[in-house]
Short mmCIF file of C-alpha atoms in Angstrom, two decimals:
data_model
loop_
_atom_site.label_atom_id
_atom_site.label_comp_id
_atom_site.label_asym_id
_atom_site.label_seq_id
_atom_site.Cartn_x
_atom_site.Cartn_y
_atom_site.Cartn_z
CA MET N 9 -22.69 -60.50 -28.25
CA SER N 10 -18.95 -61.26 -28.32
CA GLN N 11 -16.74 -58.52 -26.88
CA GLU N 12 -13.95 -59.58 -29.25
CA ALA N 13 -16.26 -59.26 -32.25
CA ARG N 14 -17.24 -55.78 -31.08
CA LEU N 15 -13.60 -54.72 -30.83
CA GLU N 16 -12.91 -56.04 -34.32
CA ARG N 17 -15.80 -53.94 -35.63
CA LEU N 18 -14.35 -50.94 -33.81
CA LEU N 19 -10.92 -51.37 -35.39
CA ASP N 20 -12.51 -51.69 -38.83
CA PHE N 21 -14.60 -48.55 -38.27
CA LEU N 22 -11.56 -46.55 -37.19
CA GLN N 23 -9.51 -47.77 -40.15
CA ARG N 24 -12.24 -46.81 -42.63
CA SER N 25 -12.96 -43.40 -41.10
CA PRO N 26 -10.02 -41.04 -41.65
CA THR N 27 -12.35 -38.00 -41.87
CA PRO N 28 -15.84 -37.04 -40.62
CA TRP N 29 -17.25 -37.63 -44.12
CA HIS N 30 -15.92 -41.18 -44.15
CA ALA N 31 -17.17 -41.84 -40.61
CA VAL N 32 -20.70 -40.78 -41.56
CA SER N 33 -20.55 -42.91 -44.71
CA VAL N 34 -19.52 -46.00 -42.74
CA MET N 35 -22.19 -45.37 -40.08
CA ALA N 36 -24.84 -44.96 -42.78
CA GLU N 37 -23.74 -48.23 -44.34
CA ARG N 38 -24.26 -50.08 -41.04
CA LEU N 39 -27.61 -48.38 -40.44
CA GLU N 40 -28.93 -49.36 -43.85
CA ALA N 41 -27.76 -52.93 -43.35
CA ALA N 42 -29.81 -52.93 -40.13
CA GLY N 43 -32.94 -51.72 -41.93
CA PHE N 44 -32.77 -47.96 -41.35
CA ARG N 45 -34.28 -45.85 -44.15
CA ARG N 46 -32.39 -42.84 -45.44
CA LEU N 47 -34.34 -39.57 -45.46
CA HIS N 48 -33.33 -36.31 -47.12
CA GLU N 49 -33.94 -32.97 -45.47
CA ALA N 50 -35.09 -31.31 -48.70
CA HIS N 51 -37.82 -33.94 -49.29
CA PRO N 52 -41.17 -34.46 -47.53
CA TRP N 53 -41.15 -37.00 -44.73
CA GLU N 54 -43.82 -39.62 -44.03
CA LEU N 55 -43.13 -41.32 -40.71
CA THR N 56 -44.82 -44.19 -38.93
CA ALA N 57 -44.54 -45.47 -35.37
CA GLY N 58 -41.81 -48.05 -34.85
CA GLU N 59 -39.82 -47.31 -37.99
CA ARG N 60 -36.12 -46.49 -38.13
CA PHE N 61 -34.47 -43.84 -40.28
CA TYR N 62 -31.39 -41.68 -40.56
CA VAL N 63 -30.54 -38.33 -42.12
CA THR N 64 -27.22 -36.58 -42.79
CA ARG N 65 -26.20 -32.95 -43.13
CA ASN N 66 -23.07 -31.80 -44.96
CA ASP N 67 -22.26 -35.52 -45.25
CA SER N 68 -20.29 -35.06 -42.01
CA SER N 69 -23.06 -35.12 -39.37
CA ILE N 70 -25.67 -37.84 -38.96
CA ILE N 71 -28.83 -38.42 -36.94
CA ALA N 72 -30.29 -41.91 -36.64
CA MET N 73 -33.65 -42.40 -34.99
CA GLN N 74 -35.65 -45.35 -33.80
CA LEU N 75 -39.25 -44.23 -33.41
CA PRO N 76 -41.19 -45.69 -30.48
CA ARG N 77 -43.74 -48.38 -31.19
CA GLU N 78 -46.35 -46.56 -29.13
CA GLY N 79 -46.65 -42.85 -28.40
CA LEU N 80 -43.93 -40.24 -28.89
CA ASP N 81 -43.70 -39.06 -25.29
CA ALA N 82 -39.96 -39.24 -24.46
CA LEU N 83 -36.69 -39.80 -26.32
CA ARG N 84 -33.43 -41.36 -25.23
CA MET N 85 -30.74 -39.28 -26.98
CA ILE N 86 -27.07 -40.21 -27.38
CA GLY N 87 -24.71 -37.53 -28.66
CA ALA N 88 -21.16 -37.67 -30.02
CA HIS N 89 -19.04 -35.90 -32.63
CA THR N 90 -17.39 -37.08 -35.84
CA ASP N 91 -14.45 -34.66 -36.09
CA SER N 92 -10.96 -34.86 -34.58
CA PRO N 93 -8.10 -32.35 -34.37
CA GLY N 94 -5.50 -32.58 -37.11
CA LEU N 95 -4.01 -31.02 -40.21
CA ARG N 96 -6.24 -29.88 -43.09
CA LEU N 97 -4.99 -28.81 -46.52
CA LYS N 98 -5.34 -25.17 -47.47
CA PRO N 99 -7.27 -24.40 -50.71
CA ASN N 100 -4.07 -23.68 -52.66
CA ALA N 101 -2.41 -26.70 -51.11
CA ALA N 102 0.47 -27.31 -53.52
CA GLN N 103 3.29 -24.97 -52.52
CA THR N 104 6.34 -23.90 -54.47
CA SER N 105 9.06 -26.50 -54.18
CA SER N 106 11.53 -26.04 -51.34
CA ALA N 107 14.90 -27.81 -51.51
CA GLY N 108 13.58 -29.71 -54.50
CA TRP N 109 10.37 -30.94 -52.85
CA LEU N 110 6.76 -30.07 -53.52
CA GLN N 111 5.19 -29.37 -50.12
CA LEU N 112 1.60 -29.07 -48.96
CA GLY N 113 0.17 -26.02 -47.22
CA VAL N 114 -1.74 -27.00 -44.09
CA GLU N 115 -3.70 -25.34 -41.33
CA LEU N 116 -4.59 -26.65 -37.90
CA TYR N 117 -8.06 -28.02 -37.32
CA GLY N 118 -8.90 -27.84 -33.65
CA GLY N 119 -6.44 -28.14 -30.77
CA ALA N 120 -4.09 -30.74 -32.21
CA LEU N 121 -1.07 -31.96 -30.23
CA LEU N 122 1.58 -31.11 -32.84
CA ALA N 123 4.77 -32.95 -31.86
CA PRO N 124 3.45 -36.48 -32.60
CA TRP N 125 2.75 -35.49 -36.23
CA PHE N 126 6.45 -35.49 -37.11
CA ASP N 127 8.00 -38.52 -38.86
CA ARG N 128 4.66 -40.25 -39.45
CA ASP N 129 3.54 -42.00 -42.62
CA LEU N 130 0.71 -39.74 -43.76
CA GLY N 131 -2.17 -40.54 -46.10
CA LEU N 132 -4.66 -38.12 -47.61
CA ALA N 133 -8.44 -38.25 -47.30
CA GLY N 134 -11.58 -36.11 -47.46
CA ARG N 135 -14.07 -35.06 -50.08
CA VAL N 136 -13.61 -33.54 -53.52
CA HIS N 137 -16.20 -31.73 -55.61
CA LEU N 138 -16.11 -32.26 -59.36
CA ARG N 139 -17.72 -31.01 -62.54
CA GLN N 140 -18.57 -33.83 -64.91
CA PRO N 141 -18.30 -33.30 -68.71
CA ASP N 142 -22.12 -33.01 -68.89
CA GLY N 143 -22.05 -30.13 -66.38
CA ARG N 144 -23.17 -32.04 -63.28
CA LEU N 145 -21.55 -31.12 -59.98
CA GLU N 146 -20.93 -33.95 -57.53
CA GLY N 147 -18.93 -34.73 -54.43
CA ARG N 148 -16.75 -37.81 -54.02
CA LEU N 149 -14.90 -39.23 -51.03
CA LEU N 150 -11.16 -39.74 -51.39
CA HIS N 151 -9.15 -42.12 -49.21
CA VAL N 152 -5.49 -42.52 -50.16
CA GLU N 153 -4.55 -45.25 -47.73
CA ARG N 154 -0.88 -45.55 -48.58
CA PRO N 155 1.66 -43.04 -47.20
CA VAL N 156 2.09 -40.12 -49.60
CA ALA N 157 3.58 -37.46 -47.31
CA THR N 158 5.62 -36.94 -44.16
CA ILE N 159 6.69 -34.08 -41.89
CA PRO N 160 10.37 -34.74 -41.13
CA SER N 161 11.87 -33.68 -37.82
CA LEU N 162 14.99 -31.56 -37.71
CA ALA N 163 17.91 -33.66 -36.48
CA ILE N 164 18.96 -33.00 -32.90
CA HIS N 165 22.49 -32.24 -34.19
CA LEU N 166 21.01 -29.13 -35.85
CA ASP N 167 18.82 -28.15 -32.91
CA ARG N 168 20.35 -29.01 -29.55
CA GLU N 169 17.36 -27.42 -27.77
CA ALA N 170 14.81 -29.72 -29.41
CA ASN N 171 14.09 -31.56 -26.14
CA ASN N 172 13.75 -28.39 -24.07
CA GLY N 173 10.19 -27.42 -24.88
CA ARG N 174 10.81 -25.72 -28.22
CA GLU N 175 7.67 -24.06 -29.61
CA LEU N 176 6.41 -25.41 -32.95
CA ASN N 177 5.31 -23.09 -35.74
CA ALA N 178 2.56 -24.71 -37.81
CA GLN N 179 3.03 -22.26 -40.69
CA THR N 180 6.79 -22.57 -41.16
CA GLN N 181 7.79 -25.93 -39.65
CA MET N 182 4.97 -28.37 -40.44
CA ALA N 183 4.54 -28.30 -44.21
CA PRO N 184 4.56 -31.97 -45.31
CA VAL N 185 6.92 -33.05 -48.07
CA PHE N 186 4.88 -34.62 -50.84
CA LEU N 187 6.67 -35.09 -54.16
CA GLN N 188 10.31 -34.72 -55.13
CA GLY N 189 10.75 -32.34 -58.06
CA GLY N 190 6.96 -31.87 -58.34
CA ASP N 191 4.92 -28.77 -59.10
CA LYS N 192 1.36 -27.57 -58.58
CA ALA N 193 0.06 -29.31 -61.70
CA ASP N 194 1.33 -32.63 -60.35
CA PHE N 195 -0.85 -32.26 -57.23
CA THR N 196 -4.05 -31.82 -59.29
CA ARG N 197 -3.06 -34.68 -61.61
CA LEU N 198 -2.48 -37.02 -58.67
CA LEU N 199 -5.82 -36.14 -57.06
CA LEU N 200 -7.61 -36.98 -60.31
CA GLU N 201 -5.70 -40.24 -60.66
CA TRP N 202 -6.57 -41.32 -57.12
CA LEU N 203 -10.21 -40.30 -57.56
CA ASP N 204 -10.47 -42.13 -60.86
CA ALA N 205 -9.02 -45.29 -59.32
CA GLN N 206 -11.69 -45.19 -56.59
CA HIS N 207 -14.71 -43.79 -58.45
CA ASP N 208 -14.03 -43.89 -62.22
CA VAL N 209 -14.50 -40.13 -62.61
CA GLY N 210 -13.19 -40.07 -66.19
CA ASP N 211 -12.74 -36.56 -67.58
CA ALA N 212 -14.20 -34.75 -64.56
CA GLU N 213 -12.66 -31.45 -63.42
CA ILE N 214 -11.79 -30.75 -59.78
CA LEU N 215 -13.55 -27.62 -58.55
CA ASP N 216 -12.77 -27.74 -54.83
CA PHE N 217 -11.85 -30.05 -51.97
CA GLU N 218 -11.72 -30.50 -48.19
CA LEU N 219 -8.79 -32.80 -47.50
CA ALA N 220 -6.94 -33.87 -44.38
CA LEU N 221 -3.75 -35.71 -43.61
CA PHE N 222 -3.96 -38.81 -41.42
CA ASP N 223 -1.65 -41.41 -39.92
CA THR N 224 -1.69 -44.59 -42.00
CA GLN N 225 -0.63 -46.78 -39.06
CA PRO N 226 -3.69 -48.99 -38.50
CA PRO N 227 -5.55 -49.15 -35.18
CA ALA N 228 -4.39 -51.98 -32.93
CA ARG N 229 -4.84 -53.89 -29.70
CA VAL N 230 -1.90 -53.06 -27.44
CA GLY N 231 -0.64 -54.56 -24.20
CA VAL N 232 0.44 -58.04 -23.15
CA LYS N 233 -3.20 -59.08 -22.82
CA GLY N 234 -4.58 -56.68 -25.43
CA GLU N 235 -5.86 -54.41 -22.66
CA LEU N 236 -5.60 -51.26 -24.78
CA ILE N 237 -6.90 -49.85 -28.03
CA ALA N 238 -4.47 -47.53 -29.85
CA SER N 239 -5.62 -45.49 -32.84
CA ALA N 240 -6.02 -42.10 -34.37
CA ARG N 241 -9.30 -40.26 -33.79
CA LEU N 242 -10.50 -42.17 -30.72
CA ASP N 243 -11.70 -38.73 -29.67
CA ASN N 244 -14.44 -39.00 -30.68
CA LEU N 245 -15.07 -41.79 -33.17
CA LEU N 246 -15.00 -44.19 -30.23
CA SER N 247 -18.18 -42.57 -28.90
CA CYS N 248 -19.80 -42.58 -32.36
CA PHE N 249 -19.12 -46.31 -32.60
CA ILE N 250 -20.37 -47.12 -29.10
CA GLY N 251 -23.51 -45.03 -29.61
CA LEU N 252 -24.24 -46.84 -32.86
CA GLU N 253 -23.67 -50.23 -31.25
CA ALA N 254 -26.09 -49.36 -28.45
CA LEU N 255 -28.76 -48.15 -30.87
CA LEU N 256 -28.53 -51.30 -32.97
CA GLU N 257 -28.62 -53.57 -29.88
CA SER N 258 -31.59 -51.83 -28.21
CA ASP N 259 -34.90 -53.66 -28.03
CA GLY N 260 -36.72 -51.24 -30.36
CA ALA N 261 -39.57 -50.43 -28.02
CA GLN N 262 -38.49 -46.92 -27.02
CA GLY N 263 -37.74 -43.77 -28.97
CA VAL N 264 -33.96 -43.52 -29.42
CA VAL N 265 -31.89 -40.83 -31.15
CA LEU N 266 -28.19 -41.00 -32.04
CA VAL N 267 -26.70 -37.69 -33.15
CA SER N 268 -23.08 -37.38 -34.25
CA ASN N 269 -22.22 -33.78 -35.04
CA ASP N 270 -19.27 -32.36 -36.95
CA HIS N 271 -17.23 -29.31 -35.86
CA GLU N 272 -17.17 -29.95 -32.10
CA GLU N 273 -13.40 -29.46 -32.06
CA VAL N 274 -13.76 -25.93 -33.45
CA GLY N 275 -16.70 -24.74 -31.36
CA SER N 276 -19.76 -26.45 -32.92
CA ALA N 277 -21.01 -23.20 -34.52
CA SER N 278 -22.07 -24.44 -37.95
CA ALA N 279 -25.17 -25.66 -39.76
CA CYS N 280 -24.25 -29.26 -38.92
CA GLY N 281 -22.61 -28.61 -35.54
CA ALA N 282 -24.25 -29.00 -32.14
CA GLN N 283 -24.77 -25.25 -31.90
CA GLY N 284 -26.62 -25.32 -35.22
CA PRO N 285 -30.25 -26.31 -35.89
CA PHE N 286 -29.72 -29.86 -37.22
CA LEU N 287 -30.99 -31.86 -34.23
CA GLY N 288 -33.80 -29.41 -33.48
CA ASP N 289 -34.95 -29.46 -37.11
CA VAL N 290 -35.17 -33.25 -37.15
CA LEU N 291 -36.95 -33.50 -33.80
CA ARG N 292 -39.52 -30.86 -34.76
CA ARG N 293 -40.35 -32.68 -37.99
CA VAL N 294 -40.77 -35.94 -36.10
CA ASN N 295 -42.92 -34.33 -33.42
CA ALA N 296 -45.11 -32.64 -36.04
CA GLN N 297 -46.08 -36.05 -37.44
CA LEU N 298 -46.10 -38.36 -34.44
CA GLY N 299 -46.29 -36.15 -31.35
CA GLU N 300 -48.45 -33.46 -29.88
CA VAL N 301 -48.44 -30.71 -32.50
CA GLY N 302 -47.30 -27.21 -31.58
CA ASP N 303 -44.71 -25.55 -29.39
CA GLU N 304 -46.19 -26.85 -26.17
CA GLY N 305 -46.17 -30.43 -27.42
CA PHE N 306 -42.54 -30.10 -28.54
CA ILE N 307 -41.42 -28.58 -25.24
CA ARG N 308 -43.15 -31.36 -23.32
CA LEU N 309 -41.38 -33.96 -25.46
CA ILE N 310 -37.98 -32.37 -24.87
CA GLN N 311 -38.48 -32.02 -21.11
CA ALA N 312 -39.55 -35.66 -20.84
CA SER N 313 -36.45 -36.77 -22.77
CA ARG N 314 -32.81 -37.23 -21.67
CA MET N 315 -29.52 -36.73 -23.50
CA ILE N 316 -26.26 -38.56 -22.78
CA SER N 317 -23.40 -36.69 -24.41
CA CYS N 318 -20.53 -39.13 -25.00
CA ASP N 319 -17.04 -37.71 -25.40
CA ASN N 320 -13.85 -39.26 -24.08
CA ALA N 321 -12.44 -38.35 -20.67
CA HIS N 322 -8.86 -37.80 -19.46
CA ALA N 323 -7.59 -40.99 -17.83
CA LEU N 324 -5.08 -40.88 -15.00
CA HIS N 325 -1.65 -40.84 -16.66
CA PRO N 326 0.96 -42.98 -14.83
CA ASN N 327 3.75 -40.52 -15.69
CA PHE N 328 1.80 -37.35 -14.82
CA LEU N 329 -0.24 -38.15 -11.72
CA ASP N 330 -0.12 -34.51 -10.60
CA LYS N 331 -2.26 -33.42 -13.57
CA HIS N 332 -5.38 -34.90 -11.94
CA ASP N 333 -7.35 -34.14 -8.82
CA GLU N 334 -6.45 -36.97 -6.44
CA ALA N 335 -10.09 -37.97 -5.95
CA HIS N 336 -11.09 -37.74 -9.61
CA GLY N 337 -8.53 -39.64 -11.66
CA PRO N 338 -10.36 -42.26 -13.77
CA SER N 339 -8.54 -45.43 -14.79
CA LEU N 340 -8.46 -47.17 -18.14
CA ASN N 341 -10.74 -50.24 -18.08
CA GLY N 342 -12.38 -48.86 -14.93
CA GLY N 343 -15.72 -48.10 -16.58
CA PRO N 344 -17.36 -45.04 -18.13
CA VAL N 345 -16.64 -41.65 -16.61
CA ILE N 346 -19.24 -39.10 -15.50
CA LYS N 347 -17.76 -35.67 -16.31
CA VAL N 348 -18.59 -32.87 -13.88
CA ASN N 349 -17.75 -29.17 -13.95
CA ALA N 350 -19.32 -26.51 -11.73
CA ASN N 351 -18.83 -23.88 -14.45
CA GLN N 352 -21.01 -25.81 -16.93
CA ARG N 353 -18.21 -26.92 -19.25
CA TYR N 354 -20.01 -30.25 -18.87
CA ALA N 355 -23.80 -30.48 -18.68
CA THR N 356 -23.98 -33.03 -15.85
CA ASN N 357 -26.05 -32.28 -12.77
CA SER N 358 -26.91 -34.49 -9.83
CA ALA N 359 -30.22 -35.61 -11.37
CA THR N 360 -28.74 -36.72 -14.69
CA SER N 361 -25.71 -38.21 -12.94
CA ALA N 362 -27.99 -40.24 -10.67
CA LEU N 363 -29.80 -41.60 -13.74
CA PHE N 364 -26.53 -42.76 -15.29
CA ARG N 365 -25.31 -44.35 -12.07
CA ASP N 366 -28.57 -46.28 -11.90
CA LEU N 367 -28.17 -47.39 -15.52
CA CYS N 368 -24.67 -48.65 -14.77
CA ARG N 369 -25.96 -50.52 -11.74
CA GLU N 370 -28.64 -52.12 -13.90
CA ALA N 371 -26.09 -53.11 -16.56
CA GLY N 372 -23.50 -54.37 -14.06
CA VAL N 373 -20.99 -51.75 -15.15
CA PRO N 374 -18.49 -49.88 -12.93
CA VAL N 375 -18.66 -46.10 -13.11
CA GLN N 376 -16.10 -43.34 -12.45
CA THR N 377 -16.14 -39.56 -12.06
CA PHE N 378 -13.89 -36.85 -13.50
CA ALA N 379 -13.52 -33.28 -12.31
CA THR N 380 -10.54 -31.20 -13.31
CA ARG N 381 -8.08 -29.69 -10.86
CA ALA N 382 -9.27 -26.36 -9.47
CA ASP N 383 -6.11 -24.67 -10.80
CA MET N 384 -6.50 -25.96 -14.39
CA GLY N 385 -8.85 -25.16 -17.24
CA CYS N 386 -11.45 -27.58 -18.53
CA GLY N 387 -12.46 -28.61 -22.02
CA SER N 388 -16.06 -28.96 -23.12
CA THR N 389 -18.33 -31.11 -25.28
CA ILE N 390 -21.53 -31.01 -27.31
CA GLY N 391 -23.38 -31.64 -24.02
CA PRO N 392 -23.71 -28.06 -22.73
CA ILE N 393 -24.30 -26.78 -26.27
CA THR N 394 -27.10 -29.25 -27.00
CA ALA N 395 -28.64 -28.60 -23.59
CA THR N 396 -28.55 -24.87 -24.32
CA GLU N 397 -30.04 -25.20 -27.80
CA LEU N 398 -32.81 -27.69 -26.92
CA GLY N 399 -33.28 -27.43 -23.16
CA VAL N 400 -33.05 -31.21 -22.80
CA PRO N 401 -31.76 -32.56 -19.45
CA THR N 402 -28.23 -33.75 -20.26
CA LEU N 403 -25.18 -35.35 -18.75
CA ASP N 404 -21.63 -35.81 -20.05
CA VAL N 405 -19.91 -39.17 -19.92
CA GLY N 406 -17.02 -40.77 -21.77
CA VAL N 407 -14.53 -43.57 -22.04
CA PRO N 408 -11.24 -42.66 -20.30
CA GLN N 409 -8.24 -42.27 -22.60
CA TRP N 410 -4.63 -41.12 -22.76
CA ALA N 411 -3.03 -38.65 -25.21
CA MET N 412 -6.21 -36.81 -26.17
CA HIS N 413 -5.76 -34.80 -29.39
CA SER N 414 -2.58 -36.65 -30.32
CA ILE N 415 -2.21 -38.25 -33.75
CA ARG N 416 -2.50 -41.59 -31.90
CA GLU N 417 -4.54 -42.02 -28.74
CA THR N 418 -5.05 -44.87 -26.28
CA ALA N 419 -8.13 -46.22 -24.50
CA GLY N 420 -9.07 -49.34 -22.55
CA ALA N 421 -10.48 -52.29 -24.49
CA GLN N 422 -12.87 -53.28 -21.66
CA ASP N 423 -14.35 -49.79 -21.46
CA VAL N 424 -15.83 -50.17 -24.94
CA GLU N 425 -18.01 -52.97 -23.65
CA TYR N 426 -18.81 -51.18 -20.40
CA LEU N 427 -20.14 -48.00 -22.01
CA THR N 428 -22.04 -49.95 -24.68
CA ARG N 429 -23.89 -51.94 -22.03
CA ALA N 430 -24.75 -48.80 -20.08
CA LEU N 431 -26.12 -47.10 -23.20
CA VAL N 432 -28.16 -50.15 -24.19
CA ALA N 433 -29.75 -49.99 -20.74
CA PHE N 434 -30.47 -46.29 -21.37
CA CYS N 435 -32.06 -47.02 -24.76
CA ASN N 436 -34.29 -49.68 -23.24
CA ARG N 437 -35.31 -47.73 -20.12
CA ALA N 438 -39.10 -47.40 -20.16
CA GLU N 439 -39.25 -44.46 -17.73
CA PHE N 440 -36.79 -41.92 -16.36
#
């Protein structure tokens, strides 16, 4: 398969996925085009060996599963997350005009890097719940692709200390300007107009919404030779995309699970997060029909399975070399990164790491290792959480990137292909 075609699909996926709800919708679209059947958690399931299905929860988390052709004895699980740090609108989003401008009330979602949000062309996206004239309640996705807001910087002439590490206050300094001379009624009217243009909602009434601001600058290839991918939300839509590519390219003989959870950036403690029961619920239903029934059969299935948690890694930054351990600074386009932490912020151990190194050898892919400096803290992933909830042997890997949690992040174009090939090898591995 053409590497260039894969990168074009990636750019399209990133462009169409400004929120977790949109990412899940786009992933579901690709799965259905590939023959996956949609199941609903509230309905009975009838499963057969060799079939492929997917299920969503909260419309922001998704599990896709390829059932083995013979015997449910082990699963190859790939994990990622659909959410990214950013700015979400508060429920009473339209604020009283300040200096003649209607502004939007926002709150931080996750650990966003704030400074890059200033002076960007911001769109609006998310989901809105409506009441139709006949009384039906329904949710609709909204994606306002053109710039409708901005957060202007204060000129350096008015703040001579702006370049000296000034602290930013998200409550008082980051309210986007939205509409000159507007009021709260204008905000509701505009939402209905945008929804009607996309979904023909007619006389529906807005009851509630979950909306986020996003940078309208499209994803792009960057560098003289196109060595880089620059985009919003690479952490962690890049892993969602690569996991989906690997699932769709696998040979179909083995049992494969792709889980992309929401809410990783805020701790994963939700019904659809990795700390919630979503993955366990799905696996138990599958095991009840195709595996050895009962707790012992389920435990045996989990212990025979393996999970690769995919979440991007910190690449060695050419301007901040001292922020990495000298022996553990992964390079862009140097291959996927095994993430290791003695304090279990990552789930990798020597056994699961050895498996991944062998997969990379089989796929002809270079592999790198990341461990944080001993005098710095370490982030985490869905890996340790999923391992804790299920007990499945797990490792953490990721594509190296710069500017994690910025409004625009950067990764290596070649690493997309590298990690995809390694995960395809994992999906096709007959035995662990």
